[in-house]
Coordinates of C-alpha atoms and ligand atoms in Angstrom, one line a residue:
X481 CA 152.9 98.0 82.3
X482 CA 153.8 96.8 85.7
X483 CA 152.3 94.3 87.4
X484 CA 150.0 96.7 89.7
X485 CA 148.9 98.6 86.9
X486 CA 147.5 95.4 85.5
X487 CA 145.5 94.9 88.6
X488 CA 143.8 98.0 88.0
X489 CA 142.8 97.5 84.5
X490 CA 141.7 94.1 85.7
X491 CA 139.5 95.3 89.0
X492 CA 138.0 98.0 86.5
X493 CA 136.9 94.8 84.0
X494 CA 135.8 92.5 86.4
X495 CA 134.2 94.6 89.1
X496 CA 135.5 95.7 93.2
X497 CA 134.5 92.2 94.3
X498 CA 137.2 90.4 92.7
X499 CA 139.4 93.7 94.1
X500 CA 140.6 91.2 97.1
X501 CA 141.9 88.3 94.9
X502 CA 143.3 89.7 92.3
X503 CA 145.8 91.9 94.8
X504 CA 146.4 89.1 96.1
X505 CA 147.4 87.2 92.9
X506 CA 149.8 90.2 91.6
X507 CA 151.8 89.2 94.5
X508 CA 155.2 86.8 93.4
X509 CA 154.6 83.9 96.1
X510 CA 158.4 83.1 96.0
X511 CA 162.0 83.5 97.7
X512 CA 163.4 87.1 96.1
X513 CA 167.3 85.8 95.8
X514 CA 170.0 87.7 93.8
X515 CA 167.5 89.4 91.8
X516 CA 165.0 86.4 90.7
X517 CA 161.8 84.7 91.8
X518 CA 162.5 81.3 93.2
X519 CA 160.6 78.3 94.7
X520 CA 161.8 77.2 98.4
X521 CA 164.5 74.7 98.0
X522 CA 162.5 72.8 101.0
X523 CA 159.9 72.6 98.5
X524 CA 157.3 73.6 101.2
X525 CA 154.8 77.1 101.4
X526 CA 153.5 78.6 104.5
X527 CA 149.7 79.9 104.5
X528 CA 148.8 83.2 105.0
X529 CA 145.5 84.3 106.6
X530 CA 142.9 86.4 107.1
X531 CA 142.7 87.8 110.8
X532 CA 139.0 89.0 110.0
X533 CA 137.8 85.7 109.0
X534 CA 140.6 82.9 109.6
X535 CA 140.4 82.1 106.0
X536 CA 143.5 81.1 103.7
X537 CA 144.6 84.0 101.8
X538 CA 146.9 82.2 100.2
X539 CA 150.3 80.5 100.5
X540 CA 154.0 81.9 99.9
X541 CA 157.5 80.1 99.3
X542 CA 158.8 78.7 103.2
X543 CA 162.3 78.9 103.2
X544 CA 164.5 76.8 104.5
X545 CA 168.5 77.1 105.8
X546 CA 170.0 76.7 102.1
X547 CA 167.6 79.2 101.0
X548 CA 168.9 81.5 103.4
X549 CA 172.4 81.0 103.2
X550 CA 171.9 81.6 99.1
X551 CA 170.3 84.6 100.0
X552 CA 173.4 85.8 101.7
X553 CA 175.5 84.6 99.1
X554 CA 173.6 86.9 96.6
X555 CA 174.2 89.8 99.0
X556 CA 177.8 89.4 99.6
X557 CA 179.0 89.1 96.0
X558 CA 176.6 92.4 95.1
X559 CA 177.7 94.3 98.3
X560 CA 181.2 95.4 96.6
X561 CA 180.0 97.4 93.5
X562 CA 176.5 98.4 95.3
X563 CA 178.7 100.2 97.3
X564 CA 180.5 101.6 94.3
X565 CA 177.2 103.4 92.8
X566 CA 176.8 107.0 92.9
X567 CA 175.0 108.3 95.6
X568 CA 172.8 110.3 93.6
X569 CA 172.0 106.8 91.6
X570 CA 171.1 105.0 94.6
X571 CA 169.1 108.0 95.7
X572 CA 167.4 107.9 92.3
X573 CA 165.9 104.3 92.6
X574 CA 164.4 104.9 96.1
X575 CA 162.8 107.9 94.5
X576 CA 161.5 105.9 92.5
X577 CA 160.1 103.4 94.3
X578 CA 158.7 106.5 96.7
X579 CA 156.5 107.4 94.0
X580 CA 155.3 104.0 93.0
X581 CA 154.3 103.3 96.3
X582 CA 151.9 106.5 96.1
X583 CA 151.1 105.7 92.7
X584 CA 149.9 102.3 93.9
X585 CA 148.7 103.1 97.7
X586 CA 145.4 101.8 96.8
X587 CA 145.9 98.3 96.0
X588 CA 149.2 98.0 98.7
X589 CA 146.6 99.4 101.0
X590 CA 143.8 96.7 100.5
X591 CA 146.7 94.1 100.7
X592 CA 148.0 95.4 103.8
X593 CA 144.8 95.3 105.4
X594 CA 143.8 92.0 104.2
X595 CA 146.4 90.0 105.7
X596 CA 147.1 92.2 108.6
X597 CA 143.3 93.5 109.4
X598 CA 143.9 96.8 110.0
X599 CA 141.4 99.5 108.1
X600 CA 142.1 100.3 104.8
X601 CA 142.4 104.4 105.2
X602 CA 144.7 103.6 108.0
X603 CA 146.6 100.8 105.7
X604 CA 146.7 103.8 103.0
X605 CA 148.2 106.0 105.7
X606 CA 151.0 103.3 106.5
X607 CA 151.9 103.3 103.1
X608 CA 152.1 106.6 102.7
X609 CA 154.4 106.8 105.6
X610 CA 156.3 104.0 104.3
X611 CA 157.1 105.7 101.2
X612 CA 158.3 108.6 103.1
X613 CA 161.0 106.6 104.4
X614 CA 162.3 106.3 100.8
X615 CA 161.8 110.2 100.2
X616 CA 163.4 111.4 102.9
X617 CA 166.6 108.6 102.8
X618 CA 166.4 109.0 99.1
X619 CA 167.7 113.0 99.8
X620 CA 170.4 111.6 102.9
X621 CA 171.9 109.2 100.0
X622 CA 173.6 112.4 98.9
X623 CA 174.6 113.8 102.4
X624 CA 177.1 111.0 103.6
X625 CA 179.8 113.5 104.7
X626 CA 183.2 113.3 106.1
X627 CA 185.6 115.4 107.8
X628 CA 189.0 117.2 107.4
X629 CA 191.2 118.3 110.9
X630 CA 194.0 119.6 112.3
X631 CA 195.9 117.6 115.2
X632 CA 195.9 119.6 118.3
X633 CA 199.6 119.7 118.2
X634 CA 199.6 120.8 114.4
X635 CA 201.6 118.2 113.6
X636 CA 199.5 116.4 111.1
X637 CA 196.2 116.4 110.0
X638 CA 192.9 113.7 110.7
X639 CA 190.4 112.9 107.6
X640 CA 187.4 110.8 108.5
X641 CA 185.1 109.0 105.8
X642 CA 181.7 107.3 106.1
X643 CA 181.2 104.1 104.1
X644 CA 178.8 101.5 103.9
X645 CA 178.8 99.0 106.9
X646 CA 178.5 96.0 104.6
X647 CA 175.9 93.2 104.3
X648 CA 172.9 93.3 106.5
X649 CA 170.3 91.4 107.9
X650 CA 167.1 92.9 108.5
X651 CA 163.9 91.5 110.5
X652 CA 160.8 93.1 110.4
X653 CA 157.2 92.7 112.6
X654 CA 153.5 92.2 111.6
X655 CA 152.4 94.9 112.7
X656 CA 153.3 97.4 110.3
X657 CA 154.1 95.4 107.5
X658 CA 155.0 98.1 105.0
X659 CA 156.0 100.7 107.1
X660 CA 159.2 98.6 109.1
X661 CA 161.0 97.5 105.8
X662 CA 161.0 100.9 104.3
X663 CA 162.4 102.7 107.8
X664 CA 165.3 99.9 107.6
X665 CA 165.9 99.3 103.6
X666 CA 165.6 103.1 103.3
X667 CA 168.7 103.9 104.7
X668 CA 170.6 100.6 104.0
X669 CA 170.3 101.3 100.5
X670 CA 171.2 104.8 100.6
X671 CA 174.1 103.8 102.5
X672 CA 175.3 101.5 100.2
X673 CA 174.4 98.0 102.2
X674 CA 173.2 95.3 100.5
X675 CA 170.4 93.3 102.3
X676 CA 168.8 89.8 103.6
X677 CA 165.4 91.0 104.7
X678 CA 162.7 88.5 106.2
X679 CA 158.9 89.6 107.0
X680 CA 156.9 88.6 109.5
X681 CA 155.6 85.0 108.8
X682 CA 152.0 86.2 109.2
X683 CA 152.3 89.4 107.3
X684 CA 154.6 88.7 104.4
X685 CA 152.8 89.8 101.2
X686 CA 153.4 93.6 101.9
X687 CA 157.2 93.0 101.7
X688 CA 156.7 90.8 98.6
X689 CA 155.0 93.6 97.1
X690 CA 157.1 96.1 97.8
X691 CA 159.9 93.7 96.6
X692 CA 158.5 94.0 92.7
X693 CA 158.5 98.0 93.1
X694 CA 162.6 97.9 94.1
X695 CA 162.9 95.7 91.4
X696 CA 161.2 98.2 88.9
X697 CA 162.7 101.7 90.3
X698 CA 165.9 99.7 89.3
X699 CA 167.8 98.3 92.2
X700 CA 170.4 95.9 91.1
X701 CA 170.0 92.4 91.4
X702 CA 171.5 91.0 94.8
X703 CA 171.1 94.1 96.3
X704 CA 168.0 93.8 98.2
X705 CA 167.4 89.3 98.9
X706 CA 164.0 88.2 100.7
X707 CA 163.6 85.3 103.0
X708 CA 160.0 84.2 103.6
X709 CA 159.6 81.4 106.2
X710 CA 158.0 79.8 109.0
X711 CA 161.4 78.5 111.0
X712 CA 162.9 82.4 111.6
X713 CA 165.3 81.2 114.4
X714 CA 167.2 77.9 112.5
X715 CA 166.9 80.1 109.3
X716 CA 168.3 83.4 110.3
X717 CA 171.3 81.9 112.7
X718 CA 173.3 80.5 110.0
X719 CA 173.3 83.9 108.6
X720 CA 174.0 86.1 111.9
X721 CA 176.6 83.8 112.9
X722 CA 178.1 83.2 109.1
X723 CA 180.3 86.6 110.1
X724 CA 179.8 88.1 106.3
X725 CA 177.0 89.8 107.5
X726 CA 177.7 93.0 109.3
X727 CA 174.9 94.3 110.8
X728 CA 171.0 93.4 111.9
X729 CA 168.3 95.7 112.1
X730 CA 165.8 94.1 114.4
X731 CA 162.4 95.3 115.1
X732 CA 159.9 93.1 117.2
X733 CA 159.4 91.8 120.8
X734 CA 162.2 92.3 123.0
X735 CA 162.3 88.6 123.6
X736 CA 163.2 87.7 120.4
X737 CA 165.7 90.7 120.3
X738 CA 167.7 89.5 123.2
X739 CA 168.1 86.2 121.3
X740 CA 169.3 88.1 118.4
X741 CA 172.0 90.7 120.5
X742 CA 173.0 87.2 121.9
X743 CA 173.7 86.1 118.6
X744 CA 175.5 88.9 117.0
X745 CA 178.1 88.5 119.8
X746 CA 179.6 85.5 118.3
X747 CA 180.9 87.9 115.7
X748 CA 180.4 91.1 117.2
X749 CA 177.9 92.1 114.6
X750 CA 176.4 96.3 114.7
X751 CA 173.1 95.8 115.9
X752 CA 169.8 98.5 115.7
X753 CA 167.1 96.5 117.8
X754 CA 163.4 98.6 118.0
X755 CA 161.7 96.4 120.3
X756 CA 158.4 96.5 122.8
X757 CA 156.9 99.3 124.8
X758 CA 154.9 100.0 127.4
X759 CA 154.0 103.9 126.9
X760 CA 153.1 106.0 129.8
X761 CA 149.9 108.6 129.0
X762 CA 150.0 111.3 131.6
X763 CA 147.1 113.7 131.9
X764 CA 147.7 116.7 134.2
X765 CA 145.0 118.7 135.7
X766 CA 146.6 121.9 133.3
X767 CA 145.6 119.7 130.2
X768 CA 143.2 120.7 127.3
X769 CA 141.4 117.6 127.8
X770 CA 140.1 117.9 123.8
X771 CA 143.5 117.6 123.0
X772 CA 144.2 115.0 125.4
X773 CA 141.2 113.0 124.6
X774 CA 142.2 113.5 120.7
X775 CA 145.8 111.8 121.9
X776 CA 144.7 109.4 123.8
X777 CA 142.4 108.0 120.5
X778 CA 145.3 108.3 118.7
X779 CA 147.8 106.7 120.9
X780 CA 145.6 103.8 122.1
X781 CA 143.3 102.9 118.7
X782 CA 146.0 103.7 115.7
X783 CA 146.3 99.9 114.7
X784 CA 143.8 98.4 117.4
X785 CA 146.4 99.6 119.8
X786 CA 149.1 96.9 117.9
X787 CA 151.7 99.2 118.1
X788 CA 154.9 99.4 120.1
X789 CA 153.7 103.3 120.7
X790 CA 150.4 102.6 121.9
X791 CA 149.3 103.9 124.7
X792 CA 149.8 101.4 127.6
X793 CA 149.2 102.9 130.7
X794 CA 146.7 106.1 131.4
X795 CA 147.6 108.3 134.6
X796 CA 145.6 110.7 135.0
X797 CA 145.4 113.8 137.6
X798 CA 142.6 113.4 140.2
X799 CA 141.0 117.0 139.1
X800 CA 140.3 116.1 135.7
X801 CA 140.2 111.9 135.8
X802 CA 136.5 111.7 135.9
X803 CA 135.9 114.0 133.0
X804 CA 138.6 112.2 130.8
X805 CA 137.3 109.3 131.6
X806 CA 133.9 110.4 130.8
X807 CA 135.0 111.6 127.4
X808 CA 137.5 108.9 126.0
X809 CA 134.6 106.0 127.0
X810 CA 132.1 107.8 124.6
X811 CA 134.3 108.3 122.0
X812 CA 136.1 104.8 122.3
X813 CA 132.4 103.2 122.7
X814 CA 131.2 104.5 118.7
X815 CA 133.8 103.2 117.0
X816 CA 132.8 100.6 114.6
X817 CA 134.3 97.2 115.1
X818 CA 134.7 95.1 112.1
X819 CA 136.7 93.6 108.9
X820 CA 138.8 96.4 107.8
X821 CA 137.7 96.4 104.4
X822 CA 134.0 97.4 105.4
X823 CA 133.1 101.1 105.5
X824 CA 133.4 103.3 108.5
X825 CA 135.5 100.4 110.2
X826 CA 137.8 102.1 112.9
X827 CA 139.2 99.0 114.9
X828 CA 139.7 95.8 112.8
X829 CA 140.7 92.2 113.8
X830 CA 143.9 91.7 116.1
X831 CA 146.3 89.8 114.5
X832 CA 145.7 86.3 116.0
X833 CA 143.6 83.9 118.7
X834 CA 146.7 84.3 121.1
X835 CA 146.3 88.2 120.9
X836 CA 142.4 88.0 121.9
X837 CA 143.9 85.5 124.5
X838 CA 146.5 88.0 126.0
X839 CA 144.1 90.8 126.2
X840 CA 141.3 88.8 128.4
X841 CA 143.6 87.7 130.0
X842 CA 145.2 91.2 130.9
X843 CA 141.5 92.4 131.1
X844 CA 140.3 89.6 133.7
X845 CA 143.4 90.2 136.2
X846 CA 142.5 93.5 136.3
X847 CA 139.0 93.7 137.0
X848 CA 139.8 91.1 139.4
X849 CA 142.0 93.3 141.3
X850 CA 139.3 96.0 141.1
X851 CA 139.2 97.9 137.8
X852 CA 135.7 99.2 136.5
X853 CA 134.6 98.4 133.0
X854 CA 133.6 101.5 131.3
X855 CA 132.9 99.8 128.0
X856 CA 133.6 96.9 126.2
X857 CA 135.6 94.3 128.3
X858 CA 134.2 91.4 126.2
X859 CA 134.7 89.1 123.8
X860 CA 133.2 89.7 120.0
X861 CA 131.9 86.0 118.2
X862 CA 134.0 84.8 115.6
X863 CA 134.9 84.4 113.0
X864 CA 138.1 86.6 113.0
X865 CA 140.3 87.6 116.2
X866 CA 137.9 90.7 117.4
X867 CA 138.0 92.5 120.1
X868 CA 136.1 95.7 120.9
X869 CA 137.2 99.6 122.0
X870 CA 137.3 99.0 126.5
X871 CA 138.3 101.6 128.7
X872 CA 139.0 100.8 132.7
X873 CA 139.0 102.9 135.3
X874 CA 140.7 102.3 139.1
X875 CA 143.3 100.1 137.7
X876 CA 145.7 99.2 140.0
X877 CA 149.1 100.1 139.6
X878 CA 150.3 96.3 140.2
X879 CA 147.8 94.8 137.9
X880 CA 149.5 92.9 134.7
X881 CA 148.4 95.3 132.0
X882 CA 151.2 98.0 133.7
X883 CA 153.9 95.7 133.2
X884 CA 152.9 93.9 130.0
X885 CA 152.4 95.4 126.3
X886 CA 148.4 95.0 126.1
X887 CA 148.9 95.2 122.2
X888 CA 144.9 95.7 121.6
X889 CA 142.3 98.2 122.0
X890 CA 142.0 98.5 125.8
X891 CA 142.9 102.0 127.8
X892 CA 143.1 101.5 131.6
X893 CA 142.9 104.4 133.7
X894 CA 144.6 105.4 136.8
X895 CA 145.0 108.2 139.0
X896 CA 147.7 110.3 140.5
X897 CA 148.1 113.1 142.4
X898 CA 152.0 114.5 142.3
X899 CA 153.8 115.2 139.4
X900 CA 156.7 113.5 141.4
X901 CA 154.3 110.0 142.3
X902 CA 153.2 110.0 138.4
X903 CA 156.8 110.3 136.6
X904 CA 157.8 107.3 139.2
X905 CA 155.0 105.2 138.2
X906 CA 156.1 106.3 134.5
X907 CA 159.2 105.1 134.7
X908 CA 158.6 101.6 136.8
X909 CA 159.5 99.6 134.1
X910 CA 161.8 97.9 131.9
X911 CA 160.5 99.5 128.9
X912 CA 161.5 103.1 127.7
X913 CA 160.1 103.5 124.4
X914 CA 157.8 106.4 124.5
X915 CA 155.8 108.8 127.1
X916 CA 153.0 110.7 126.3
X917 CA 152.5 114.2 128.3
X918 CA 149.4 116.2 128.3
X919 CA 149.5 119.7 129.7
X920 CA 149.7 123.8 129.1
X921 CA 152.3 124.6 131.4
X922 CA 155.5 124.9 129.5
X923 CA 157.7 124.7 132.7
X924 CA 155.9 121.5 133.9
X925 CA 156.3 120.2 130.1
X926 CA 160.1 120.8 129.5
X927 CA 160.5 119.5 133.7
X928 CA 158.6 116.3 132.7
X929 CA 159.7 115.5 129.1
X930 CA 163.7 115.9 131.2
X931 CA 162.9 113.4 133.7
X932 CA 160.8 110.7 132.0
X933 CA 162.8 107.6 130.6
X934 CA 161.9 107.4 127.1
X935 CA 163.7 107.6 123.7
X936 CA 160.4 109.5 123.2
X937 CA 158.0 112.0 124.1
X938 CA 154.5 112.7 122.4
X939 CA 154.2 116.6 124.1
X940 CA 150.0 117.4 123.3
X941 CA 150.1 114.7 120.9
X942 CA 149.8 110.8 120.1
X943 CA 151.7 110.7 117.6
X944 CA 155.4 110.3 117.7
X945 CA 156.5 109.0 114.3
X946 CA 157.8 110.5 111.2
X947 CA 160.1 109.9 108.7
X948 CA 162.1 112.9 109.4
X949 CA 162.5 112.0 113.1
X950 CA 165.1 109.6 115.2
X951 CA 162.4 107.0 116.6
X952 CA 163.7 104.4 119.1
X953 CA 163.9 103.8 122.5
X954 CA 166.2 103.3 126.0
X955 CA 166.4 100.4 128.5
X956 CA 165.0 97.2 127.0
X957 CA 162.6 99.3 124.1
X958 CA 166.2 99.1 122.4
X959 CA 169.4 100.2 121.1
X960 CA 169.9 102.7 117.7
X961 CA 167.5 104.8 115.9
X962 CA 165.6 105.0 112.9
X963 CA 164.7 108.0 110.6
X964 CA 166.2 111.3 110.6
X965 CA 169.4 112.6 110.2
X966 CA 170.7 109.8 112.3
X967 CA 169.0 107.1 110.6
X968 CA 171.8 106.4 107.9
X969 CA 174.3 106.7 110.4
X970 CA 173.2 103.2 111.8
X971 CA 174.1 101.5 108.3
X972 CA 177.5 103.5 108.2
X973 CA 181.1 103.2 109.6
X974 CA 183.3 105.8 110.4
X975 CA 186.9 105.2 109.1
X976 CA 189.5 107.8 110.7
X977 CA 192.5 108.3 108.2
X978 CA 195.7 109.8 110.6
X979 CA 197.7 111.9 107.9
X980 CA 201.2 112.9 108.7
X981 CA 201.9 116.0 107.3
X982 CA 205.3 116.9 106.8
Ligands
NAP280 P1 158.4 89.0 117.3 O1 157.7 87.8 117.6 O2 159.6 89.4 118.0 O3 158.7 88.8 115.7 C1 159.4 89.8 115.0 C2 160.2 89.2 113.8 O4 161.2 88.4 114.3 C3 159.3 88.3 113.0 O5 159.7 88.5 111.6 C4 159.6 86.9 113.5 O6 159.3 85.9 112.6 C5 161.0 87.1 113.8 N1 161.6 86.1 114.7 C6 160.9 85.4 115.7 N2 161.8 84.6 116.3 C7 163.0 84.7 115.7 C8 164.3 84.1 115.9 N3 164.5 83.2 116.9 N4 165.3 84.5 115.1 C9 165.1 85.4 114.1 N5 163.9 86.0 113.9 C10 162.9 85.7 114.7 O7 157.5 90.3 117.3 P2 156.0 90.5 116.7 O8 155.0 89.8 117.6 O9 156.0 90.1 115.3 O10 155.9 92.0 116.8 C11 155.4 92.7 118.0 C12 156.5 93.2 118.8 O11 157.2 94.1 118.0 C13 155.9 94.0 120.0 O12 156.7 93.8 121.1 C14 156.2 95.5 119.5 O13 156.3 96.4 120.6 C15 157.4 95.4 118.7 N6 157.6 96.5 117.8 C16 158.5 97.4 118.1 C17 158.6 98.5 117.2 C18 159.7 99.6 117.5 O14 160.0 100.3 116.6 N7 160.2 99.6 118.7 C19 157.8 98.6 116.1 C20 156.9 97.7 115.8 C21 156.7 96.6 116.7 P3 157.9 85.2 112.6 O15 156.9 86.1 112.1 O16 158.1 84.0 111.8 O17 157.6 84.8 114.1

């Protein structure tokens, strides 16, 4: 019996009330390092918490910079015959671990949500999209192909082979706890690359969790290494600038990944950075606004609007502004605010007190310059890190909020009147991550979708991600892609073989 199957023996004995702890106790607490469970060798533990109530979950292993050099020690010496497995074989364990995830999306789902906040149906839904990551990189495993040419002159003959790029580091956010590890260890062990892999300090249990399920599908020991620790920069330097390491898959603030792309130069490392957004939501007069509306819930609440893909920035076209408006404040105004484990809860805690901070912050400059409240706007008493559903309207175009990721459950509204004044607005920014477009006419769709600078484009819908599709971004929203076909090519190299031929 695994250790998750235990839990639900145990939660059937003792009742749903002791649900919360004993999740949280099937969870190893320690460094992950060449295939066993092991105490920090600073001897210290980081806490983690409860965004809904500020409460001490409970405390995990802090590592330290031996820690993290032994985890790349471990991945090194394992890289050479990991790379050496079948492909079917390593396709086999991430099947595997697909269908544990499923088989345990219930209890991964009320630990997600307990140290992240978010509800639990929408924890459930991130890990079944996690698991789909495995699925789908599970079936590329066996689709690493090469090629076989003739020179142009005839004289000889060109054979190119894909093989695994080597070790790599990989850094994952809070915000989708689950769901970021699986879209980079996915393909990194299909491809044959052993990994370091370090959560998010505030989030880490969902990796440790997931760590147990490699473990039992059968990944090898070595293989996949975890870090958890409250000192990421003096911890993760040592290993980028070791020069084993070949390759870090980054996702987080494009701060941080500038820091990172300025320390893979030392040694010339591949990189794959996903890093912040600021997503355009256009809304043209041609629109069905009940699909627009529909978007616009999904782009701006999915995860309290934590989410490099939220919604950032709503332009609207004058015809149908007030109506939208109109529409998105009532629906925005029912949701239920609240811990996520309650029922009916639709916006949970964001992650922190300097996350309410930003957003009244963002809020306040803008009514300042003029923006109406529509509803919400204001603080929610603690405890927990609340803050409700707001939607602005008249929003200047200056105003903070379009330049900075809002990264909470506020929509602010402006309008336009040109297609050719709204896709400069759009595009009046650093980031490049994804645009939203809302309208009927396919000439205006195809037009706009060309001239909009994104990696992505929601066309009538919210959504954007999926397993089977190349998410990531242009200009500073960052540099490779994840999922799809060209997922796995990120954790490849090509190698060109010139044959003469005589
Ligand atoms: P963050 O502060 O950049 O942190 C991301 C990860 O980097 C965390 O694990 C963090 O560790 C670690 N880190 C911080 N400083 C580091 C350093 N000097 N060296 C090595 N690692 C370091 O971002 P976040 O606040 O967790 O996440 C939110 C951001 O991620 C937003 O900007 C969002 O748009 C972006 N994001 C992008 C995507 C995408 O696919 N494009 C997806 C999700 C999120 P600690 O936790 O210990 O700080």
């Amino acid at each position: 019996m695994g250790r998750m199957e235990l839990v639900f023996a145990e939660v059937e004995e003792r009742g749903v009330q002791s649900a919360e702890k004993t999740v949280i106790q099937a969870v190893h607490k320690e460094l992950f390092i060449d295939g066993k469970w092991r105490a920090s060798s600073t001897g210290r533990s980081l806490p983690v918490e409860d965004p809904s109530t500020g409460e001490v979950l409970c405390e995990v292993a802090d590592a330290g910079v031996e820690d993290g050099l032994a985890a790349l020690d471990a991945a090194v010496a394992a890289q050479k015959d990991w790379a050496a497995y079948a492909p079917r074989e390593r396709g086999e364990i991430l099947r595997r671990a697909y269908q544990l995830l499923l088989d345990r999306a219930d209890d991964l789902a009320l630990l997600m949500t307990l140290e992240m906040g978010k509800p639990v149906a929408e924890a459930k839904g991130e890990i079944t999209y996690a698991a789909e990551f495995f699925r789908w990189f599970a079936e590329e495993a066996v689709r690493i192909d090469g090629g076989y040419a003739t020179a142009p002159n005839g004289q000889g003959r060109f054979l190119v082979m894909r093989q695994p790029v080597g070790p790599c580091l990989l850094i994952t956010p809070w915000n989708f706890p689950m769901a970021m590890g699986t879209r980079k260890l996915g393909p990194a062990i299909a491809a044959g690359c052993t990994v370091v892999i370090k959560p998010a300090e505030q989030t880490p249990l969902s990796m440790l969790a997931l760590t147990d399920i490699l473990a039992e599908a059968g990944l090898p020991a070595g293989v996949l290494n975890v870090l958890t620790t409250s000192d990421p920069g003096p911890v993760m330097e040592p290993l980028i600038k070791d020069g084993r390491i070949r390759k870090i898959s980054f996702t987080g603030s494009t701060a941080v990944g500038k820091i990172l792309l300025a320390q893979a130069a030392d040694k010339v490392l591949r990189t794959s950075m996903e890093l912040g957004g600021n997503a355009p939501f256009l809304v043209f007069d041609d629109a069905d606004l009940d699909v627009a509306v529909e978007g616009a819930m999904m782009a701006k609440t999915r995860n309290m609007g934590e989410a490099c893909t939220a919604a950032n920035r709503f332009y609207v076209q004058r015809g149908v502004a007030q109506e939208f408006g109109r529409r998105l404040t009532s629906r925005m105004a029912e949701l239920k605010v609240g811990r996520g484990t309650e029922e009916g809860v639709k916006i949970g805690p964001l992650i922190d007190n300097d996350a309410i901070a930003k957003v009244v912050e963002l809020v306040a400059d803008a009514t300042a310059a003029g923006a109406k409240v529509l509803t919400g706007g204001s603080t929610v008493d603690g405890p927990g890190h609340f803050y409700p559903p707001t939607v602005l309207t008249d929003v200047p175009r200056d105003a903070r909020m379009g330049r900075e990721e809002i990264f909470g459950p506020v929509a602010p509204i402006s309008v336009f009147d040109t297609e050719d004044e709204v896709i400069a607005a759009a595009n009046d920014t650093e980031f490049g991550l994804v645009s939203y477009v809302f309208t009927t006419n396919i000439n205006r769709a195809l037009r706009v979708s060309e001239r909009l600078e994104a990696g992505m484009i929601g066309l009538n819908t919210g959504l954007v991600s999926n397993p089977a599709a190349p998410f990531g971004g242009v200009k500073q929203s960052g540099v490779g892609r994840e999922g799809g076909r060209i997922g796995i090519e990120e954790f490849l190299e090509v190698k060109y073989v010139a044959v003469g031929l005589s």
